[in-house]
Coordinates of C-alpha atoms in Angstrom, one line a residue:
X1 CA -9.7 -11.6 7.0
X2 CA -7.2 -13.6 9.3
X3 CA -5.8 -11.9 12.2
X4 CA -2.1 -11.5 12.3
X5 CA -1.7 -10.5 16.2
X6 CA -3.4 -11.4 19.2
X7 CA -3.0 -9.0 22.4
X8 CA -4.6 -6.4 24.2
X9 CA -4.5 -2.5 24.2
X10 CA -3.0 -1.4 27.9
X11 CA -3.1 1.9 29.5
X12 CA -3.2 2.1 33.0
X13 CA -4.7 -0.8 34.5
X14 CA -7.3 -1.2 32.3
X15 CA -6.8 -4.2 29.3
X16 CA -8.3 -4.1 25.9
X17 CA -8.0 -7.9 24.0
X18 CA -8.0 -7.3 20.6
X19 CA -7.2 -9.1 17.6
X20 CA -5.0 -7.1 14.4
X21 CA -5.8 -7.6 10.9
X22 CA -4.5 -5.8 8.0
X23 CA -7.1 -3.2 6.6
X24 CA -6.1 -2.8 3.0
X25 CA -5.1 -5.0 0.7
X26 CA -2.9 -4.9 -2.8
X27 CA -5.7 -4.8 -6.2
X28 CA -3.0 -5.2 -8.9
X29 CA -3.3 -7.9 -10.9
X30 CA -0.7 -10.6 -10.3
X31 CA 2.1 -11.3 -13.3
X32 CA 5.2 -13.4 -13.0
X33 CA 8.4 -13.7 -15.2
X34 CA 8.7 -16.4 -18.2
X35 CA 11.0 -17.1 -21.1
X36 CA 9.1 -15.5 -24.1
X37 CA 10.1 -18.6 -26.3
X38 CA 8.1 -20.8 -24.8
X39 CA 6.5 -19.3 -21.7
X40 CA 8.7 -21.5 -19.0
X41 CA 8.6 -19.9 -15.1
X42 CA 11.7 -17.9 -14.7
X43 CA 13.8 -19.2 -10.8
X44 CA 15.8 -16.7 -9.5
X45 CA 18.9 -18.4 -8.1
X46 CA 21.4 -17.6 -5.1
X47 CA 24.6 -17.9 -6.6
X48 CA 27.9 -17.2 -4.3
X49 CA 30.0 -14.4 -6.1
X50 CA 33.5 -15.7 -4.5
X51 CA 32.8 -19.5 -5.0
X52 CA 30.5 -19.5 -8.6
X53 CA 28.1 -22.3 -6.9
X54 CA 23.9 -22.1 -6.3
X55 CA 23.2 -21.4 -2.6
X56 CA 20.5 -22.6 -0.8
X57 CA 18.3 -20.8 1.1
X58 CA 18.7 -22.7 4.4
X59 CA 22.5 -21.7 3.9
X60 CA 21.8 -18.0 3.1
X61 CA 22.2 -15.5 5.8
X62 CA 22.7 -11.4 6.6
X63 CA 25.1 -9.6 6.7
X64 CA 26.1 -5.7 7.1
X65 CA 29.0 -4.5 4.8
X66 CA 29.9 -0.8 5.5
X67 CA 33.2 -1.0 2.5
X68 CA 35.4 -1.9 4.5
X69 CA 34.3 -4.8 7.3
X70 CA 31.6 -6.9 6.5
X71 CA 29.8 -8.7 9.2
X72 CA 27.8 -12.1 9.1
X73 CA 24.8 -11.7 11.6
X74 CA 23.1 -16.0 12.1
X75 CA 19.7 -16.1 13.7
X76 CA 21.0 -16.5 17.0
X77 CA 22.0 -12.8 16.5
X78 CA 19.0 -11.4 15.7
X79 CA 17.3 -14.0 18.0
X80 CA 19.0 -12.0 21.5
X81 CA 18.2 -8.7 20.3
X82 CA 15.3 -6.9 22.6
X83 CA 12.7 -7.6 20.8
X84 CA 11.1 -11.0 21.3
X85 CA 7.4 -11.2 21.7
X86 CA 5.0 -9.4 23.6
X87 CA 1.4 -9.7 23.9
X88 CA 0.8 -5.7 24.8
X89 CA 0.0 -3.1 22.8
X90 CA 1.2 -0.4 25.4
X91 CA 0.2 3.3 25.2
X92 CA 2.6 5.7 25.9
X93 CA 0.5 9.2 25.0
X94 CA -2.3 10.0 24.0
X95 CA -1.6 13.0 22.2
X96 CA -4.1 15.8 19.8
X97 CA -5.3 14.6 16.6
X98 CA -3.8 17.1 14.4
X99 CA -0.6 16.7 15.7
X100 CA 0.5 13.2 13.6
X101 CA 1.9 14.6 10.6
X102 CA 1.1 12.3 8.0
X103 CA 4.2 11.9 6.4
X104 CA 5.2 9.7 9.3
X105 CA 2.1 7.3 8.8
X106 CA 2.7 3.5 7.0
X107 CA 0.5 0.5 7.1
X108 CA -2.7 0.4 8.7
X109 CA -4.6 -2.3 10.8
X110 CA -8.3 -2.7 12.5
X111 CA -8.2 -4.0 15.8
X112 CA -11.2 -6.5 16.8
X113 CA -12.3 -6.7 20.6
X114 CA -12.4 -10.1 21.6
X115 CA -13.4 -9.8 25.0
X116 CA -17.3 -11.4 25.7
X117 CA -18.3 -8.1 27.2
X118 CA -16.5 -5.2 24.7
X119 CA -17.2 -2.9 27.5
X120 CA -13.2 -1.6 27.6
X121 CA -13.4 -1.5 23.7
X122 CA -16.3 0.8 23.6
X123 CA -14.9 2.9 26.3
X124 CA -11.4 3.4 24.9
X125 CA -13.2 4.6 21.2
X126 CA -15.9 6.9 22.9
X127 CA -13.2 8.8 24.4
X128 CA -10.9 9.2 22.1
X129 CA -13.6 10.6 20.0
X130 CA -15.0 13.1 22.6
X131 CA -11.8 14.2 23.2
X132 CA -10.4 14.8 20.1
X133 CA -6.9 12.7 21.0
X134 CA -5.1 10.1 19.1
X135 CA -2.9 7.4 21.4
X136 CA 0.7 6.8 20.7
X137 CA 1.8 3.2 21.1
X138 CA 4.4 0.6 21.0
X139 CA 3.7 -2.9 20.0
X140 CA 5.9 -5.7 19.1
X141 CA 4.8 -6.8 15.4
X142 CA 6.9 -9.9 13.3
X143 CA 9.6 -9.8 16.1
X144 CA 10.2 -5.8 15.7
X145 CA 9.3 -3.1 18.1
X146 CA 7.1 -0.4 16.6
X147 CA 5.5 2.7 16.8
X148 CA 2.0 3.3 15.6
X149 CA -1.0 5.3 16.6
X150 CA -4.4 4.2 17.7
X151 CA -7.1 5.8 16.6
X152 CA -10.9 5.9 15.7
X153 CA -12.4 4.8 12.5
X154 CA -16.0 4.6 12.4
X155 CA -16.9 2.4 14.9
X156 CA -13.5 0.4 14.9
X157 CA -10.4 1.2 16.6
X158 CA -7.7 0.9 14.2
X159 CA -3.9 1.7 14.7
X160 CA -1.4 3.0 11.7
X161 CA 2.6 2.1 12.1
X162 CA 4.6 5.3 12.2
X163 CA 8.3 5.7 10.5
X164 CA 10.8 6.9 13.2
X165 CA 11.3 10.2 13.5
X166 CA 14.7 9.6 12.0
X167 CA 13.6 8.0 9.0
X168 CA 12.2 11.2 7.6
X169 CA 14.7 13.1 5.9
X170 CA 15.8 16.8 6.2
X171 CA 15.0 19.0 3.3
X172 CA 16.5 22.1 2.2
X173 CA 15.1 23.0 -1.5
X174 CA 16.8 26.8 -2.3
X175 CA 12.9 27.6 -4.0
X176 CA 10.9 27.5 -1.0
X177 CA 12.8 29.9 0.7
X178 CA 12.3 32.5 -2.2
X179 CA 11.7 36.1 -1.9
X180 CA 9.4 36.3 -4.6
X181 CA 6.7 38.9 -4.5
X182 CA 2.8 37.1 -4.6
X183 CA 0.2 39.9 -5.2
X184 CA -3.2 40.3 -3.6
X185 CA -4.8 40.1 -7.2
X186 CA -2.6 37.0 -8.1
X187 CA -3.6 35.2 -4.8
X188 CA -7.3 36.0 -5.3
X189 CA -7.4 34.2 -8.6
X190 CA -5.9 31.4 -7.1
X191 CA -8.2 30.8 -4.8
X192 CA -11.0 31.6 -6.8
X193 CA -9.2 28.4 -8.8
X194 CA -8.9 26.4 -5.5
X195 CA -12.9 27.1 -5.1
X196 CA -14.1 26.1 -8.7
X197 CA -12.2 22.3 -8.1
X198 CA -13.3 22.1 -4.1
X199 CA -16.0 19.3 -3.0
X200 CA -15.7 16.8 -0.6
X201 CA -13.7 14.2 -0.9
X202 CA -15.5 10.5 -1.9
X203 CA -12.6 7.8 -2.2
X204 CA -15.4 5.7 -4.6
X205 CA -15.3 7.8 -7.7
X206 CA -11.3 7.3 -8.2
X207 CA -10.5 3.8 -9.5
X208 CA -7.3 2.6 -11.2
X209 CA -7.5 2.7 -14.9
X210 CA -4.3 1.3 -15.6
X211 CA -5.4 -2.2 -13.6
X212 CA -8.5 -2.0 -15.5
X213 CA -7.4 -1.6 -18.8
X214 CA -5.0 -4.7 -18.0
X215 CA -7.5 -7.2 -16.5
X216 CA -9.6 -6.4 -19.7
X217 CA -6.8 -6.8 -21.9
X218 CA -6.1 -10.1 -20.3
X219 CA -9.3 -11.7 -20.7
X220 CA -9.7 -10.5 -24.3
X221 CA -6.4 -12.8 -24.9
X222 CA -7.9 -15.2 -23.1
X223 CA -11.2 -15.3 -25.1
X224 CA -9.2 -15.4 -28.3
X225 CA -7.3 -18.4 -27.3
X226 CA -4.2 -16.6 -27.3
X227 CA -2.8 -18.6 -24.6
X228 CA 0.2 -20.8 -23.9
X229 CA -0.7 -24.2 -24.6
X230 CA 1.9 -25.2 -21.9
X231 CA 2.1 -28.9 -22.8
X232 CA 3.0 -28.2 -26.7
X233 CA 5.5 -25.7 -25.3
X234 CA 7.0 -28.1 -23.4
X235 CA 7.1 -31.0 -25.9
X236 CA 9.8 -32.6 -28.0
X237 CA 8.9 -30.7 -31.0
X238 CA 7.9 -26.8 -31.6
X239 CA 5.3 -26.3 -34.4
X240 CA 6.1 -22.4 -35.7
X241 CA 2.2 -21.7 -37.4
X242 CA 1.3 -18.1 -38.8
X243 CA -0.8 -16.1 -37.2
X244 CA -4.7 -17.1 -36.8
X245 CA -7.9 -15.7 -37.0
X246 CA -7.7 -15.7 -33.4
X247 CA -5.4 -12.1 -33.9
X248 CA -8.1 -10.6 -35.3
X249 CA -10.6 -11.6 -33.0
X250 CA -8.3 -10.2 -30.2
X251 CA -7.5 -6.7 -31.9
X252 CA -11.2 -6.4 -32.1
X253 CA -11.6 -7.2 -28.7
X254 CA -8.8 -4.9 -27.5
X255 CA -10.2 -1.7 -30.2
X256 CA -13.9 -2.4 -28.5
X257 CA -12.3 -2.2 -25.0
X258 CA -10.2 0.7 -25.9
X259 CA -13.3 2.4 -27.5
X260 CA -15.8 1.5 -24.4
X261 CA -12.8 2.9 -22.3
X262 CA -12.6 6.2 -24.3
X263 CA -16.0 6.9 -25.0
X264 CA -16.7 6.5 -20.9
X265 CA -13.8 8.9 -20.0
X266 CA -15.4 11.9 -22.3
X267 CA -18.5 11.2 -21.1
X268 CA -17.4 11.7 -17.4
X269 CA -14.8 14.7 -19.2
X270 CA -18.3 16.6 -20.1
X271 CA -19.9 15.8 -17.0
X272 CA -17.2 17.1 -14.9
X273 CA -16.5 20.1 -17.3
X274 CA -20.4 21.3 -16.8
X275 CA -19.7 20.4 -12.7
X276 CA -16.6 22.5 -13.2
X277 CA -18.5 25.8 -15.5
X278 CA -21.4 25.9 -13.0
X279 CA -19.3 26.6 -10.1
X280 CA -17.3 29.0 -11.7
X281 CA -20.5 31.1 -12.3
X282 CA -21.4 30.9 -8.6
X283 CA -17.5 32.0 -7.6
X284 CA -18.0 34.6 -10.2

């Protein structure tokens, strides 16, 4: 991991250097866009609505257009807005734990002490965790002021960016305001439901299919030799041949991986359906 900030935590008088680094990190696999003929990189291009002509990207800027005035903001704009940089991850409150409603939380980063002697670090961590409190703070990040929360994570302190509170949208769904009668019976049985699916929670035993499936699906082609031979694409000539054996090689590829893919899924269906019958006997 590389770290993205360099600062310290302040409260009081007392410092905390740290160093931020992002804590998750994107698994899908990474595509781009090409011309299906023959497999070129698609360029997007800047092109000037009024004047018809390809703009560069030194010559691009921002601007705000509410219908009727449009206005060009240049760096120099943005550049004298309060922001700027700041080295301090100040805390404002430190606040209960169950009051951060999650719905406000965005991207999460671990903070690293840097300090020789982590005494501060270890301080800060043991009591927020004794005292059951999560700290509100403010921290300049890529030239924007934020809010986040910094809280405990094992052993590592780790803060989570917050939206603003007005960022989250008013709801006001006629439904939830309903009337409707629920009986005793009918909310026994549903929590009788609730207990037969209940266990705790291990993050491990979910993993993306879909990303799977296409990493497989990708090397299959691969092993077949279904891939673009970029420099015949790109010659003076295009040879048009009929389809290989390579094809078949690939569907059987594919029908194996589809098959291992199916066969694992019942087998983890029957498993969880036994999981599933023996509890309800016990809520029974």
């Amino acid at each position: 991991m590389r770290a993205i900030w360099t600062g310290s935590i302040a409260f009081g008088l007392v410092n905390v250097p740290v160093k931020l680094y992002s804590a998750t990190e994107n698994h899908d696999v990474s595509m781009h866009q090409v011309h299906e003929k023959d497999g070129g990189r698609i360029r997007n291009q800047h092109r000037c609505q009024e004047c018809g002509k390809v703009v560069e990207y030194d010559d691009i800027v921002k601007a705000y257009d509410d219908g009727d005035h449009r206005v060009i903001l240049t760096d120099e704009d943005f550049e004298a807005l309060p922001a700027g940089e700041n080295d301090d991850l100040d805390v404002l409150q430190f606040v209960p734990n169950d009051q951060i409603d999650p719905i406000m939380l965005e991207k999460s980063y671990f903070l690293e002490p840097t300090s020789k002697t982590p005494k501060a670090y270890l301080l800060l961590r043991k009591t927020l965790e004794d005292t059951d409190r999560t700290a509100i703070v403010k921290l300049t990040l890529r030239t924007r002021t934020r809010l986040a929360v910094l809280r405990v994570s094992g052993k590592v302190l780790m803060i989570q960016t917050l939206r603003w509170a007005d960022e989250i949208r008013d709801v006001d769904f006629k439904g939830v305001s309903s009337r409707a009668k629920i009986s005793d019976k009918e909310l026994e049985m549903s929590a009788k439901l609730v207990e037969s699916y209940s266990e705790d929670f291990t993050p491990e035993e979910f993993t993306d299919d879909y990303q799977q499936e296409l990493a497989k699906l990708i090397d299959a082609k691969i092993e077949s030799g279904e891939t673009l031979d970029v420099a015949k694409a790109f010659g003076d000539e295009e040879d048009e041949e009929e389809p290989s054996g390579d094809v078949i090689d690939l569907m059987e590829a594919l029908q194996k991986s589809v098959d291992h893919s199916r066969s694992t899924k019942k087998k983890a269906a029957k498993k969880t359906g036994k999981k599933a019958t023996s509890k309800k006997t016990n809520t029974g």
